[in-house]
Each structure stands twice: as structure tokens, then as C-alpha cells.
Tab-separated table of C-alpha atoms in Angstrom:
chain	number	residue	atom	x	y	z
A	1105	UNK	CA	59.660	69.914	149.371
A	1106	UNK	CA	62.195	71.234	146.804
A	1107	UNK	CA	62.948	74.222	148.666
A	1108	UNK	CA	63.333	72.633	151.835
A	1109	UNK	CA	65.811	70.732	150.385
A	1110	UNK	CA	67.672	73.346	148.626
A	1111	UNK	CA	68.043	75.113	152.041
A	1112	UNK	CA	69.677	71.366	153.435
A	1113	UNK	CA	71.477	71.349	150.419
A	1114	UNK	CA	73.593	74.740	151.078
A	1115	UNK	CA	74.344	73.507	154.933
A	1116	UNK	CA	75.417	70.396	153.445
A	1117	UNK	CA	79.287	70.138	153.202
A	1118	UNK	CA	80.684	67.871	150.321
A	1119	UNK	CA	83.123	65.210	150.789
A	1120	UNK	CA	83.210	64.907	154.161
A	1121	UNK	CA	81.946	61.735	154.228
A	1122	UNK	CA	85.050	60.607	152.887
A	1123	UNK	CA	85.204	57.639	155.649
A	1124	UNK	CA	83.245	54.229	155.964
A	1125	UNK	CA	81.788	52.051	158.973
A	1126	UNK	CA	84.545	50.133	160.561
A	1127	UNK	CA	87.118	52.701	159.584
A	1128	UNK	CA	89.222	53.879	162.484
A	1129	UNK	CA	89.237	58.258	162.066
A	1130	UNK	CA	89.899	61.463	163.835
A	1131	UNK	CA	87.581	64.003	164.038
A	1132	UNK	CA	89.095	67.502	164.236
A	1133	UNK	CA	86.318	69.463	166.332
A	1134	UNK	CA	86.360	73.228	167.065
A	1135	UNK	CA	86.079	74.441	171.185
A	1136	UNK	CA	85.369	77.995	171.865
A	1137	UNK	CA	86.769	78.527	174.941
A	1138	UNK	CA	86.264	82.014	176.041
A	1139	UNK	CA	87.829	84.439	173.457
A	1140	UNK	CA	89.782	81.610	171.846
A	1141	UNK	CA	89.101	78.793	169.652
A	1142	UNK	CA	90.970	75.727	169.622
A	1143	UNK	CA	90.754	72.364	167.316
A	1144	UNK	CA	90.307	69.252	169.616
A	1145	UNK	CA	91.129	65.618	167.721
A	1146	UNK	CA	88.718	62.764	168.793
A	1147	UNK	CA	90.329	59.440	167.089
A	1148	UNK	CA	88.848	56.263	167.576
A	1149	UNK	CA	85.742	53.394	165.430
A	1150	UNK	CA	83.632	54.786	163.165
A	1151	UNK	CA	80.956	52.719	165.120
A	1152	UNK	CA	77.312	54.061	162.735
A	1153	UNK	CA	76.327	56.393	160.888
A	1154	UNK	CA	72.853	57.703	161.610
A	1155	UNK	CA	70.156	60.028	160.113
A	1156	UNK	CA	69.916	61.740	156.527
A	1157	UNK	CA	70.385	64.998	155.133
A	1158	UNK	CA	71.409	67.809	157.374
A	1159	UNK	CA	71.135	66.122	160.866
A	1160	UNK	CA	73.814	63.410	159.447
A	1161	UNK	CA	75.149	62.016	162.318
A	1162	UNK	CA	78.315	59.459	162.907
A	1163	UNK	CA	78.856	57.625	166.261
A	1164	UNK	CA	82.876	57.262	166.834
A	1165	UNK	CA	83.559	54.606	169.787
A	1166	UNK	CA	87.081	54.906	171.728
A	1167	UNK	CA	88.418	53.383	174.579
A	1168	UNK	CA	90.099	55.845	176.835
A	1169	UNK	CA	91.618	54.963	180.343
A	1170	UNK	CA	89.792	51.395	179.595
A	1171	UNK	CA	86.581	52.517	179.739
A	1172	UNK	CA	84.553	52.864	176.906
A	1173	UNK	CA	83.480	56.378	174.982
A	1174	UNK	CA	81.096	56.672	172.320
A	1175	UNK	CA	80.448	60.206	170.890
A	1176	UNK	CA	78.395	61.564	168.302
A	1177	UNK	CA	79.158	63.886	166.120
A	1178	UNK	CA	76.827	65.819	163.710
A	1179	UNK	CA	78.917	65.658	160.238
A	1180	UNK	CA	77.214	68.733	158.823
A	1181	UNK	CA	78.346	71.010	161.871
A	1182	UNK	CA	80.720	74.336	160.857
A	1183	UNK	CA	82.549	72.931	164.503
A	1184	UNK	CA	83.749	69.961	162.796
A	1185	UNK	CA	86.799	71.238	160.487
A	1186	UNK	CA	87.925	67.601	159.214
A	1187	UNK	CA	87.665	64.038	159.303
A	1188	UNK	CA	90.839	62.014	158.489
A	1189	UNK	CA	90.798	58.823	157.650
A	1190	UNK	CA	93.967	56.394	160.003
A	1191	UNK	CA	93.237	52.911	159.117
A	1192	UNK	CA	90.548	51.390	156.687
A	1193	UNK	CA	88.398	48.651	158.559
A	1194	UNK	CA	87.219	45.321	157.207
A	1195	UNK	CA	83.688	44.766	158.197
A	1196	UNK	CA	80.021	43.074	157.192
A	1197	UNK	CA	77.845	45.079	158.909
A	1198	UNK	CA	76.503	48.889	158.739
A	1199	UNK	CA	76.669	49.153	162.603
A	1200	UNK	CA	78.708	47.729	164.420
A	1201	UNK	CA	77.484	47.515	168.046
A	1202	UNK	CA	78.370	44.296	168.542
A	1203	UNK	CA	81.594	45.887	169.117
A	1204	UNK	CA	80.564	47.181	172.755
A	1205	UNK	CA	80.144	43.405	174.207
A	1206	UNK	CA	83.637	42.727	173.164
A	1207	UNK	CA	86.578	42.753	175.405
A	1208	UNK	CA	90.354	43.023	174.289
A	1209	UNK	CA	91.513	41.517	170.710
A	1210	UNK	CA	87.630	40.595	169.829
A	1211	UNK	CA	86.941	44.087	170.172
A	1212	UNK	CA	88.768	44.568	166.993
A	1213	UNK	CA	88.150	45.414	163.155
A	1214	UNK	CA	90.320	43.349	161.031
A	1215	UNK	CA	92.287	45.448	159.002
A	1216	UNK	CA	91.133	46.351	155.101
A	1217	UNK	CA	94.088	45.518	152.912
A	1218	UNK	CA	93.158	46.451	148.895
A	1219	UNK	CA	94.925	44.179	146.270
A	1220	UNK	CA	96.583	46.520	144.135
A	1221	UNK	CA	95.027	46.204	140.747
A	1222	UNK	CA	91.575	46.971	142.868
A	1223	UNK	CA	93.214	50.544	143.770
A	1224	UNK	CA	93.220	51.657	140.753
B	158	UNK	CA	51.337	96.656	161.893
B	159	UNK	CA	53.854	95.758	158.172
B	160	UNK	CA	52.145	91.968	157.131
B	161	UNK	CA	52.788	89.338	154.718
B	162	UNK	CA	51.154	86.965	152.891
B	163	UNK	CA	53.236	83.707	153.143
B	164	UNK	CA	52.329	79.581	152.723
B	165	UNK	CA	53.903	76.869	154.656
B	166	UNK	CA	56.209	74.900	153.291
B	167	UNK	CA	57.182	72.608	155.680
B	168	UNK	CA	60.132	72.318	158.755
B	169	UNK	CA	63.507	71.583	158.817
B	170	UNK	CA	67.070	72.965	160.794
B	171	UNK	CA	69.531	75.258	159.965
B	172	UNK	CA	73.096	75.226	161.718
B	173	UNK	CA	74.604	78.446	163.043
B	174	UNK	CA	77.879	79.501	162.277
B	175	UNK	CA	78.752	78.367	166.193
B	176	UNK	CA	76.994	74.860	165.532
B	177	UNK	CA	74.187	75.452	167.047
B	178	UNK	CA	70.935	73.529	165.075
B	179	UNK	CA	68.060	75.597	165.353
B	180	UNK	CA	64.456	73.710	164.068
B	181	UNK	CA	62.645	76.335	161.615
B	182	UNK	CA	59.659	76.907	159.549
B	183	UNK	CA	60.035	77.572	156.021
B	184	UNK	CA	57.476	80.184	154.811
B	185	UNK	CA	57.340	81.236	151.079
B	186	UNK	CA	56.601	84.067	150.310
B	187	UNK	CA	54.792	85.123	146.365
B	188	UNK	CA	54.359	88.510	145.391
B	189	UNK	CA	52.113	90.640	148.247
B	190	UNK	CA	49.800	93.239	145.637
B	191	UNK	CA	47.837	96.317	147.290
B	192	UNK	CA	44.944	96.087	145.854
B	193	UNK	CA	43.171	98.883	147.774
B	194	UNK	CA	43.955	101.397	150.892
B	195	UNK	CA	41.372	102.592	153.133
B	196	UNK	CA	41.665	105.616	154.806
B	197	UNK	CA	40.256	107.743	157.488
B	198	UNK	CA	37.717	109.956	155.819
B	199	UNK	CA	35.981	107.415	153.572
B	200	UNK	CA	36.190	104.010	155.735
B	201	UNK	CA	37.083	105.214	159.382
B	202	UNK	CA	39.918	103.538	159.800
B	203	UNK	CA	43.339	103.364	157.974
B	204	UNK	CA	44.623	99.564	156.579
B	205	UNK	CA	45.966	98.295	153.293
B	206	UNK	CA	44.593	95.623	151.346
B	207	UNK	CA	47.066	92.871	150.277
B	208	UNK	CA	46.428	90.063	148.009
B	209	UNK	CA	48.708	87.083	146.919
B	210	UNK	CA	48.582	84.150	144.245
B	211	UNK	CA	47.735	84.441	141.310
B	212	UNK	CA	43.731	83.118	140.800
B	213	UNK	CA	42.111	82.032	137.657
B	214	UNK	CA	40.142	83.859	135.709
B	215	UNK	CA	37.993	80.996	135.574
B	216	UNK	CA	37.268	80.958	139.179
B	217	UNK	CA	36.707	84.664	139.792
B	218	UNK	CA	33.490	85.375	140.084
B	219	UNK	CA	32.171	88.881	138.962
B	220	UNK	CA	31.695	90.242	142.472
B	221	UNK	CA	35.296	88.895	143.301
B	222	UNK	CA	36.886	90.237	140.107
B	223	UNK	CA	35.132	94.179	141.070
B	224	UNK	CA	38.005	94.639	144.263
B	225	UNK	CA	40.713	94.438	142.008
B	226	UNK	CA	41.515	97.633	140.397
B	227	UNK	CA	43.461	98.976	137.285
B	228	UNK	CA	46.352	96.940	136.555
B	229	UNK	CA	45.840	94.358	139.728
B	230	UNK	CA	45.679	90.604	138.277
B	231	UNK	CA	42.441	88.814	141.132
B	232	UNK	CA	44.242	86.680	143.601
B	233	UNK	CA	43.647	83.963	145.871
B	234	UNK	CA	44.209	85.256	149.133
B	235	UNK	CA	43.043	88.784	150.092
B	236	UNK	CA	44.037	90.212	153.551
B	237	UNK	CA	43.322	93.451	155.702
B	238	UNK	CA	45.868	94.798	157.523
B	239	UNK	CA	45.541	97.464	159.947
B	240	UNK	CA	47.795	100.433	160.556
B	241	UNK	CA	50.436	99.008	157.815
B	242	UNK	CA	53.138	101.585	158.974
B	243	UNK	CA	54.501	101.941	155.548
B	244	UNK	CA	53.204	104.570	152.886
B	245	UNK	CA	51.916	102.159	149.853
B	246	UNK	CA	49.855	102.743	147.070
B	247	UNK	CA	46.954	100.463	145.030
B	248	UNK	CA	49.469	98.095	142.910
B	249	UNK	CA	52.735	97.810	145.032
B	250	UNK	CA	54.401	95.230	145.145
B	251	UNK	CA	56.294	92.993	148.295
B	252	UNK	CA	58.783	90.177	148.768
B	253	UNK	CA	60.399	89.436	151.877
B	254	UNK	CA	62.512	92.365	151.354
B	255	UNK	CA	59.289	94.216	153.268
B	256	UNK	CA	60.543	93.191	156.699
B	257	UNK	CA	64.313	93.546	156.474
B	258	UNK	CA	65.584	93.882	159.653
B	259	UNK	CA	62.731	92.971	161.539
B	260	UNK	CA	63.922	90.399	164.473
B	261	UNK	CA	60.647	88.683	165.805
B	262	UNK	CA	57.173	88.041	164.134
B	263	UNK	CA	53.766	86.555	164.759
B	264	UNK	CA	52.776	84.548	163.191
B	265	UNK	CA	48.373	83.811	162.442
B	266	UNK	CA	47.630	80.936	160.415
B	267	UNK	CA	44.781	77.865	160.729
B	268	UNK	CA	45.648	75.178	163.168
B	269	UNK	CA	45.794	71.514	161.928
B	270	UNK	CA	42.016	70.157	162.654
B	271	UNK	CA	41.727	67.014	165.078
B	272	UNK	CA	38.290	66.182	164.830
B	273	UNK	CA	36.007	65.349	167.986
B	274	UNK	CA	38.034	65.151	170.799
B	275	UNK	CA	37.954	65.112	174.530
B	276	UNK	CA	38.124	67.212	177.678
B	277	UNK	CA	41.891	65.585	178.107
B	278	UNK	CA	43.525	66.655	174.794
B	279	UNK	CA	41.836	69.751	174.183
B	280	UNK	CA	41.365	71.494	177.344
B	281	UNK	CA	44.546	69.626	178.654
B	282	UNK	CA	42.304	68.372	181.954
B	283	UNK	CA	44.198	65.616	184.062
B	284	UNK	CA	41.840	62.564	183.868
B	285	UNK	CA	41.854	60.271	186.705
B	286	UNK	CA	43.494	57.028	187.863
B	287	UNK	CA	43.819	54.585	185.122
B	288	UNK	CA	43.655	51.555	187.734
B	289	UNK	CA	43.595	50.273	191.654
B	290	UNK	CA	39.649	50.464	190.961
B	291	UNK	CA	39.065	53.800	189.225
B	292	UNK	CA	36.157	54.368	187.438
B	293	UNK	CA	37.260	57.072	186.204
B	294	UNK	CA	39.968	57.867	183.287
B	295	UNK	CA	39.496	60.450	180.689
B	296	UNK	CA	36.004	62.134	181.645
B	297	UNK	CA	35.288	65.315	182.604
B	298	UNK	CA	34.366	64.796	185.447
B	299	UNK	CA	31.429	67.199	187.223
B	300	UNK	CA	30.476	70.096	184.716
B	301	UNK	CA	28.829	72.775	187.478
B	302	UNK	CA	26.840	73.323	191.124
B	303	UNK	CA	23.636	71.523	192.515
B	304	UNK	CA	20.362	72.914	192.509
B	305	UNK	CA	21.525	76.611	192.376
B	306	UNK	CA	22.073	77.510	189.512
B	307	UNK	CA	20.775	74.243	188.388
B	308	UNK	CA	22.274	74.467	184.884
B	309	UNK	CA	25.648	74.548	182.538
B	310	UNK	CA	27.170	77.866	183.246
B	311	UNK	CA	28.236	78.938	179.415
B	312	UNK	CA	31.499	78.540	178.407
B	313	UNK	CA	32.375	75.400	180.203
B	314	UNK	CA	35.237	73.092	179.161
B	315	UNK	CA	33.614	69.828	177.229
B	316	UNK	CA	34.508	68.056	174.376
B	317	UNK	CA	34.136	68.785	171.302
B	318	UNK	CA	35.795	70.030	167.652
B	319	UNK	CA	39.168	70.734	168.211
B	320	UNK	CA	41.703	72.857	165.811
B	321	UNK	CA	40.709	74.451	162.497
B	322	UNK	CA	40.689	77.306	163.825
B	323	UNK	CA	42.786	80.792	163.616
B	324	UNK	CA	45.993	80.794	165.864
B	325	UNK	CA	48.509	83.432	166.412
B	326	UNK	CA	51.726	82.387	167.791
B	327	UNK	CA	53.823	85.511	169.033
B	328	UNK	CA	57.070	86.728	169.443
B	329	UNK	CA	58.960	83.847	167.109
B	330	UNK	CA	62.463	84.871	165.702
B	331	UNK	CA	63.180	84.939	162.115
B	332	UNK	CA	66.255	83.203	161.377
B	333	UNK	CA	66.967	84.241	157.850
B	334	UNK	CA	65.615	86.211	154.962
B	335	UNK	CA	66.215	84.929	151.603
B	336	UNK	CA	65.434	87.314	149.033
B	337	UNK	CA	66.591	84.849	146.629
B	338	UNK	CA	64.094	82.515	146.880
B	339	UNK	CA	61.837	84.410	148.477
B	340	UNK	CA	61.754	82.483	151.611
B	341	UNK	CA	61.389	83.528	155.717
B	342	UNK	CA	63.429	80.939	158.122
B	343	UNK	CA	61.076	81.428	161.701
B	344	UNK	CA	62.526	79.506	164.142
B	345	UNK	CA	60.188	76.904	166.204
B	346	UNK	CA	56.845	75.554	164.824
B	347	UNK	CA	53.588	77.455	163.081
B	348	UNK	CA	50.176	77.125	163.199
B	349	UNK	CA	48.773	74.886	160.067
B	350	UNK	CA	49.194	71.951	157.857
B	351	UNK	CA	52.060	72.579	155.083
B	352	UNK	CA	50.811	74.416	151.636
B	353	UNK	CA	48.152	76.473	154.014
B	354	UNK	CA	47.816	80.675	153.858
B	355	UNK	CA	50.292	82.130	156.816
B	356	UNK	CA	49.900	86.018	157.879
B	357	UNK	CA	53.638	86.825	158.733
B	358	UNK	CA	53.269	90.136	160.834
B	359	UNK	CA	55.860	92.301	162.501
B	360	UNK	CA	55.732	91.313	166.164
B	361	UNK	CA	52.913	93.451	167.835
B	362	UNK	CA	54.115	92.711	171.846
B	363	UNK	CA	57.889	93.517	171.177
């Protein structure tokens, strides 16, 4: 098993898991269109993460033209350039499907405020 | 036909650099020895003897110990290949470096066994209805004619054994080479349970 996951280990990238579940984030994802590539930004709740090692997966739920979007994105892809972090979420839970049944102001993560001295 | 001895080490994916996740088989690869070539005037035929990992001297036998020549340590696994395409002599040495550039390979290992099993899962037959009064599910169903010939013809489908036995799957791409570890990357599945013998051969139908 060790080399197996030595191979996983030089696909994996570091730090992009720099997000957490509730966590509202953009995903910067790379198109090919043609000849040219583009970066395409997909913002919206960091709804699960899924999987393990190379096939790391993270479900981001938006709500675009009032309907509902969920997509998944692989977090180990070379398409995905970046993940950026917008607003921290309070939550209890690890996935938070729940979410989908909720209409207007339920349908939203309290915000995660830190007390200072916990920054540090 | 330029061969390898390899094991299996187990599956996993690699990405592309476009994204694309493609499942693979890793195969490791230890040192392939010649231990002997045979040629046209003294055997017939022309092949090269390969042997890999390393085997006790405990284990060898006497008989087993006489193939290996001057300077060849006995090994586990001993394989004839046929028309090797490469000049080699008795104590060569090869990695993975031995098919550089080669794009597809087959790929001859021993299948996973599976025990008795029937006509359905090993001949892939269709069965019958499972209900609305069937009486019939996962037989066989008739097995030959009537009173001419009046017997099994040979070869017919039954159950029986299934796997343990030597597959070749053709034609599968090799993703990457890693001379570093000493590793092939074949994309799509291989014949065998993981830590079993795998002859990686240069694709023979390409």
C-alpha cells in the first residue's frame, strides 16, 4: 500500500483545504474553451465534503435565479486554481443537507464571529 | 515480443494535467535477470529467459539452483519469452526503463479464483424468469439434442471452477513510467489478486 499512496501523495495539493463545512467560498475553476483557457468563479455553501485521498471531493450549494445548484468539485483537480475563503460559517454538523429543505432566512448559516484573544 | 516481470500492487487514479481522473493499476517492477538465451541452433527457437525476486537459498532446491548460471543469484519467478526483440546477454539486467516509449501493453497474469460457480456468472447465460410461475431461474437449462447424438457434445457450457486461471488482457495504455520507484501506471483493471506475478508485455495486436 505504501506506494500507492506515495503516488496519491504527489497528486495531492497542500493547503487547499484551507476552508470548513458551513463556510461560504469561491471556487476559481479552469474552462478550456477551444484554444483558450479561462478561470470561471463558482461562490456559494460549502455544503460536504466527501471521499479521502485523491478523489477528495467538496459539494458547494448556490442559489442562482432562485433555484437551487449544487456542484461538486474534485479538490485535487489541476482545473481548480484556488479556493477563497468569503465568510466563515457557524455550524454543528459535517453536512449540512438539511440546508436544501430550507426556504429564505432558514436557509442560512449563522455567521462565525472569533473573540479576539481566540485568533491568536 | 520485450516482457517484464512485474507484481500487483493494487489500483488507484491519477489526474491528468487537463483534469481528467483516469483509474490505473500499479505494477512494480524488481530487477528482470537473463538467466539464459536460447537460440536457433541448439533449442529451435530464439527466447530469453528472465527471472525476478530474489529466492532463498533455503528454498532452492538443487535442480532449481542448476538454471542459474555464473553470477545469477536463483529467483522466484522464471519466465520464457519468445522473440524478445532486444539483443541481451545471460546476466542483464531490467527496470521499467526496458519499455520506454512503449504506448500500450498486455498484460497476462492469474485471474482472482471464485470457486464453484454457475452457468449464469461464468458463462454469462441469461437465466429465466424469477417469478409469475417460473420454474426456472439460474439453470442451464437443456445441455444438447434427443436421441441423436444421445450424449453431451464436449465442450459444453456447465458449471463449474471458475477463475484461477491465466488471462491476458490486451491493448491497455500505460499511463506513466516511473523509473524512480520502479513502478508502471496501466490504465483500467488487471488480471489477479494484489501481490500476484504480472507478465507486462509490449502489446502484440498494435
Amino acid at each position: 500500500m505504501d506506494i500507492i499512496k506515495s503516488i496519491e501523495s504527489d497528486q495531492i495539493k497542500e493547503n487547499v483545504e484551507n476552508f470548513k463545512i458551513g463556510d461560504t467560498i469561491k471556487v476559481f475553476y479552469k474552462i478550456i474553451e477551444g484554444k483558450t483557457e479561462r478561470v470561471q468563479v463558482y461562490e456559494g455553501l460549502a455544503l460536504a465534503l466527501n471521499n479521502a485521498g485523491i478523489n477528495r471531493t467538496v459539494t458547494v450549494r448556490k442559489i442562482s435565479h432562485g433555484v437551487g445548484v449544487e456542484r461538486i468539485f474534485p479538490i485535487n483537480s489541476p482545473k481548480i486554481e484556488k479556493i477563497e475563503v468569503t465568510r466563515r460559517g457557524k455550524v454543528r454538523r459535517a453536512k449540512l443537507y438539511y440546508i436544501r429543505e430550507r426556504v429564505g432566512k432558514a436557509a442560512k448559516v449563522k455567521e462565525l464571529i472569533k473573540k479576539k484573544a481566540d485568533q491568536k | 515480443m520485450l516482457s517484464l516481470i512485474g507484481k500487483k500492487v493494487g489500483m488507484t487514479q491519477v489526474f491528468d494535467e487537463t483534469g481528467v481522473l483516469t483509474p490505473v493499476t500499479v505494477v512494480k517492477v524488481e530487477e528482470n535477470v537473463v538467466i539464459a538465451n536460447k537460440s536457433i541452433e541448439k533449442d529451435g527457437y530464439e527466447a530469453v529467459v528472465l527471472g525476478s525476486i530474489e529466492r532463498k537459498e533455503k528454498h532452492t532446491t538443487k535442480p532449481v539452483a542448476g538454471q542459474f548460471k555464473e553470477g545469477v543469484t536463483p529467483k522466484r519467478k522464471i519466465v520464457e519469452v519468445r522473440d524478445f526483440g532486444k539483443e541481451c546477454a545471460v546476466g542483464d539486467t531490467f527496470g521499467v526503463e526496458l519499455i520506454e516509449g512503449v504506448e500500450f501493453v498486455d498484460v497476462i497474469g492469474t485471474s482472482k479464483g471464485k470457486g464453484y460457480q454457475g452457468v449464469m456468472k461464468r458463462h454469462n447465460f441469461g437465466g429465466g424468469r424469477k417469478t409469475h410461475g417460473s420454474k426456472f431461474h439460474r439453470a442451464n437449462g437443456s445441455t444438447g439434442m434427443a436421441a441423436t447424438p444421445s450424449r453431451v457434445i464436449k465442450g459444453t457450457k456447465m458449471a463449474g471452477r471458475m477463475g484461477g486461471e491465466r488471462k491476458t488482457v490486451q491493448n491497455l495504455q500505460v499511463v506513466k513510467i516511473d523509473t524512480e520507484r520502479q513502478v508502471l501506471l496501466i490504465k483500467g483493471a488487471v488480471p489477479g489478486t494484489k501481490d500476484s506475478f504480472v507478465i507486462v508485455r509490449k502489446a502484440k495486436k498494435l
